Amino acid sequence: MAAWTGDELARIGAAEELHIASRRPDGTLRRTVTIWVVRHGDDVYVRSVNGRAGGWFRGTEDRQQGHIQAGGVQTDVTFVDADHDVDDELDAA
């Protein structure tokens, strides 16, 4: 996946919610879920309120690919585990 553009980061960062869908093993998208989103620097972070037990989160573990919509931005994404050294900053945001 390409890096975020400045415009995309600004638009996603201004959005309070993000619509996210992970891809199934056959490549189709799962049901879209609305979650909170945080921009931190040049990255976008999302968390599952139910941790790894959350249905949408479990879906990200299958293929690490999906699709998001927020702030007028619609794009395919790759999911990666975040470094936990930014947890406090994300909590504050």
PDB file of C-alpha atoms in Angstrom:
ATOM      1  CA  MET A   1       0.000   0.000   0.000  1.00  0.00           C
ATOM      2  CA  ALA A   2       1.171   3.520  -0.727  1.00  0.00           C
ATOM      3  CA  ALA A   3       1.890   6.008   2.031  1.00  0.00           C
ATOM      4  CA  TRP A   4      -0.877   8.375   3.068  1.00  0.00           C
ATOM      5  CA  THR A   5      -0.964  11.760   1.352  1.00  0.00           C
ATOM      6  CA  GLY A   6      -1.105  14.890   3.502  1.00  0.00           C
ATOM      7  CA  ASP A   7      -4.679  15.526   2.339  1.00  0.00           C
ATOM      8  CA  GLU A   8      -5.787  11.978   3.229  1.00  0.00           C
ATOM      9  CA  LEU A   9      -4.202  12.223   6.678  1.00  0.00           C
ATOM     10  CA  ALA A  10      -5.879  15.566   7.344  1.00  0.00           C
ATOM     11  CA  ARG A  11      -9.300  14.305   6.259  1.00  0.00           C
ATOM     12  CA  ILE A  12      -9.077  11.023   8.166  1.00  0.00           C
ATOM     13  CA  GLY A  13      -7.633  12.815  11.207  1.00  0.00           C
ATOM     14  CA  ALA A  14     -10.563  15.239  11.240  1.00  0.00           C
ATOM     15  CA  ALA A  15     -13.075  12.371  11.165  1.00  0.00           C
ATOM     16  CA  GLU A  16     -14.221  10.988  14.502  1.00  0.00           C
ATOM     17  CA  GLU A  17     -15.285   7.671  13.056  1.00  0.00           C
ATOM     18  CA  LEU A  18     -14.008   5.353  10.394  1.00  0.00           C
ATOM     19  CA  HIS A  19     -15.831   2.625   8.478  1.00  0.00           C
ATOM     20  CA  ILE A  20     -13.679  -0.476   8.225  1.00  0.00           C
ATOM     21  CA  ALA A  21     -14.070  -3.832   6.490  1.00  0.00           C
ATOM     22  CA  SER A  22     -11.515  -6.608   6.435  1.00  0.00           C
ATOM     23  CA  ARG A  23     -11.075  -8.992   3.514  1.00  0.00           C
ATOM     24  CA  ARG A  24     -12.089 -12.626   3.695  1.00  0.00           C
ATOM     25  CA  PRO A  25      -9.711 -15.330   2.447  1.00  0.00           C
ATOM     26  CA  ASP A  26     -11.616 -15.304  -0.869  1.00  0.00           C
ATOM     27  CA  GLY A  27     -10.897 -11.557  -1.255  1.00  0.00           C
ATOM     28  CA  THR A  28     -14.425 -10.272  -0.651  1.00  0.00           C
ATOM     29  CA  LEU A  29     -15.028  -7.619   1.989  1.00  0.00           C
ATOM     30  CA  ARG A  30     -16.647  -8.471   5.298  1.00  0.00           C
ATOM     31  CA  ARG A  31     -19.446  -6.332   6.738  1.00  0.00           C
ATOM     32  CA  THR A  32     -18.425  -2.718   7.383  1.00  0.00           C
ATOM     33  CA  VAL A  33     -18.045  -1.704  11.037  1.00  0.00           C
ATOM     34  CA  THR A  34     -17.889   1.850  12.405  1.00  0.00           C
ATOM     35  CA  ILE A  35     -14.999   2.484  14.823  1.00  0.00           C
ATOM     36  CA  TRP A  36     -12.970   5.391  16.231  1.00  0.00           C
ATOM     37  CA  VAL A  37      -9.839   6.511  14.440  1.00  0.00           C
ATOM     38  CA  VAL A  38      -6.765   8.439  15.590  1.00  0.00           C
ATOM     39  CA  ARG A  39      -4.152  10.076  13.427  1.00  0.00           C
ATOM     40  CA  HIS A  40      -0.699  10.187  14.957  1.00  0.00           C
ATOM     41  CA  GLY A  41       2.006  11.719  12.807  1.00  0.00           C
ATOM     42  CA  ASP A  42       1.882  10.104   9.381  1.00  0.00           C
ATOM     43  CA  ASP A  43      -0.022   7.044  10.582  1.00  0.00           C
ATOM     44  CA  VAL A  44      -3.650   6.123  11.222  1.00  0.00           C
ATOM     45  CA  TYR A  45      -4.565   3.952  14.211  1.00  0.00           C
ATOM     46  CA  VAL A  46      -7.700   2.000  15.066  1.00  0.00           C
ATOM     47  CA  ARG A  47      -8.459  -0.220  18.055  1.00  0.00           C
ATOM     48  CA  SER A  48     -10.975  -2.912  18.763  1.00  0.00           C
ATOM     49  CA  VAL A  49     -13.066  -2.114  21.832  1.00  0.00           C
ATOM     50  CA  ASN A  50     -13.179  -5.867  22.493  1.00  0.00           C
ATOM     51  CA  GLY A  51      -9.471  -6.392  21.837  1.00  0.00           C
ATOM     52  CA  ARG A  52      -8.480  -9.329  19.696  1.00  0.00           C
ATOM     53  CA  ALA A  53     -11.864 -10.947  20.431  1.00  0.00           C
ATOM     54  CA  GLY A  54     -13.691  -8.319  18.341  1.00  0.00           C
ATOM     55  CA  GLY A  55     -15.219  -9.792  15.207  1.00  0.00           C
ATOM     56  CA  TRP A  56     -13.861  -7.175  12.819  1.00  0.00           C
ATOM     57  CA  PHE A  57     -10.412  -7.464  14.407  1.00  0.00           C
ATOM     58  CA  ARG A  58     -10.339 -11.242  14.006  1.00  0.00           C
ATOM     59  CA  GLY A  59     -11.105 -10.647  10.334  1.00  0.00           C
ATOM     60  CA  THR A  60      -7.984  -8.508   9.971  1.00  0.00           C
ATOM     61  CA  GLU A  61      -5.845 -11.403  11.116  1.00  0.00           C
ATOM     62  CA  ASP A  62      -6.938 -13.591   8.184  1.00  0.00           C
ATOM     63  CA  ARG A  63      -5.362 -11.532   5.402  1.00  0.00           C
ATOM     64  CA  GLN A  64      -4.226  -8.217   6.986  1.00  0.00           C
ATOM     65  CA  GLN A  65      -6.058  -6.433   4.172  1.00  0.00           C
ATOM     66  CA  GLY A  66      -9.227  -4.410   4.033  1.00  0.00           C
ATOM     67  CA  HIS A  67     -10.935  -1.188   3.064  1.00  0.00           C
ATOM     68  CA  ILE A  68     -11.641   2.009   5.007  1.00  0.00           C
ATOM     69  CA  GLN A  69     -13.809   5.092   4.572  1.00  0.00           C
ATOM     70  CA  ALA A  70     -13.406   8.260   6.645  1.00  0.00           C
ATOM     71  CA  GLY A  71     -13.553  11.968   5.967  1.00  0.00           C
ATOM     72  CA  GLY A  72     -14.371  11.361   2.318  1.00  0.00           C
ATOM     73  CA  VAL A  73     -11.335   9.093   1.858  1.00  0.00           C
ATOM     74  CA  GLN A  74     -11.986   5.562   0.603  1.00  0.00           C
ATOM     75  CA  THR A  75      -9.003   3.284   0.183  1.00  0.00           C
ATOM     76  CA  ASP A  76      -7.692  -0.236   0.512  1.00  0.00           C
ATOM     77  CA  VAL A  77      -5.392  -0.716   3.497  1.00  0.00           C
ATOM     78  CA  THR A  78      -2.977  -3.177   5.056  1.00  0.00           C
ATOM     79  CA  PHE A  79      -3.386  -3.859   8.776  1.00  0.00           C
ATOM     80  CA  VAL A  80      -0.248  -4.089  10.933  1.00  0.00           C
ATOM     81  CA  ASP A  81       0.191  -4.390  14.685  1.00  0.00           C
ATOM     82  CA  ALA A  82       1.257  -1.068  16.145  1.00  0.00           C
ATOM     83  CA  ASP A  83       4.241  -0.527  18.393  1.00  0.00           C
ATOM     84  CA  HIS A  84       2.972  -0.178  21.932  1.00  0.00           C
ATOM     85  CA  ASP A  85       5.358   2.689  22.633  1.00  0.00           C
ATOM     86  CA  VAL A  86       2.696   5.077  21.243  1.00  0.00           C
ATOM     87  CA  ASP A  87      -0.180   3.709  23.378  1.00  0.00           C
ATOM     88  CA  ASP A  88      -0.189   6.610  25.859  1.00  0.00           C
ATOM     89  CA  GLU A  89      -0.206   9.186  23.072  1.00  0.00           C
ATOM     90  CA  LEU A  90      -3.058   7.397  21.291  1.00  0.00           C
ATOM     91  CA  ASP A  91      -5.002   7.188  24.561  1.00  0.00           C
ATOM     92  CA  ALA A  92      -4.583  10.937  25.034  1.00  0.00           C
ATOM     93  CA  ALA A  93      -5.746  11.657  21.486  1.00  0.00           C
TER      94      ALA A  93
END
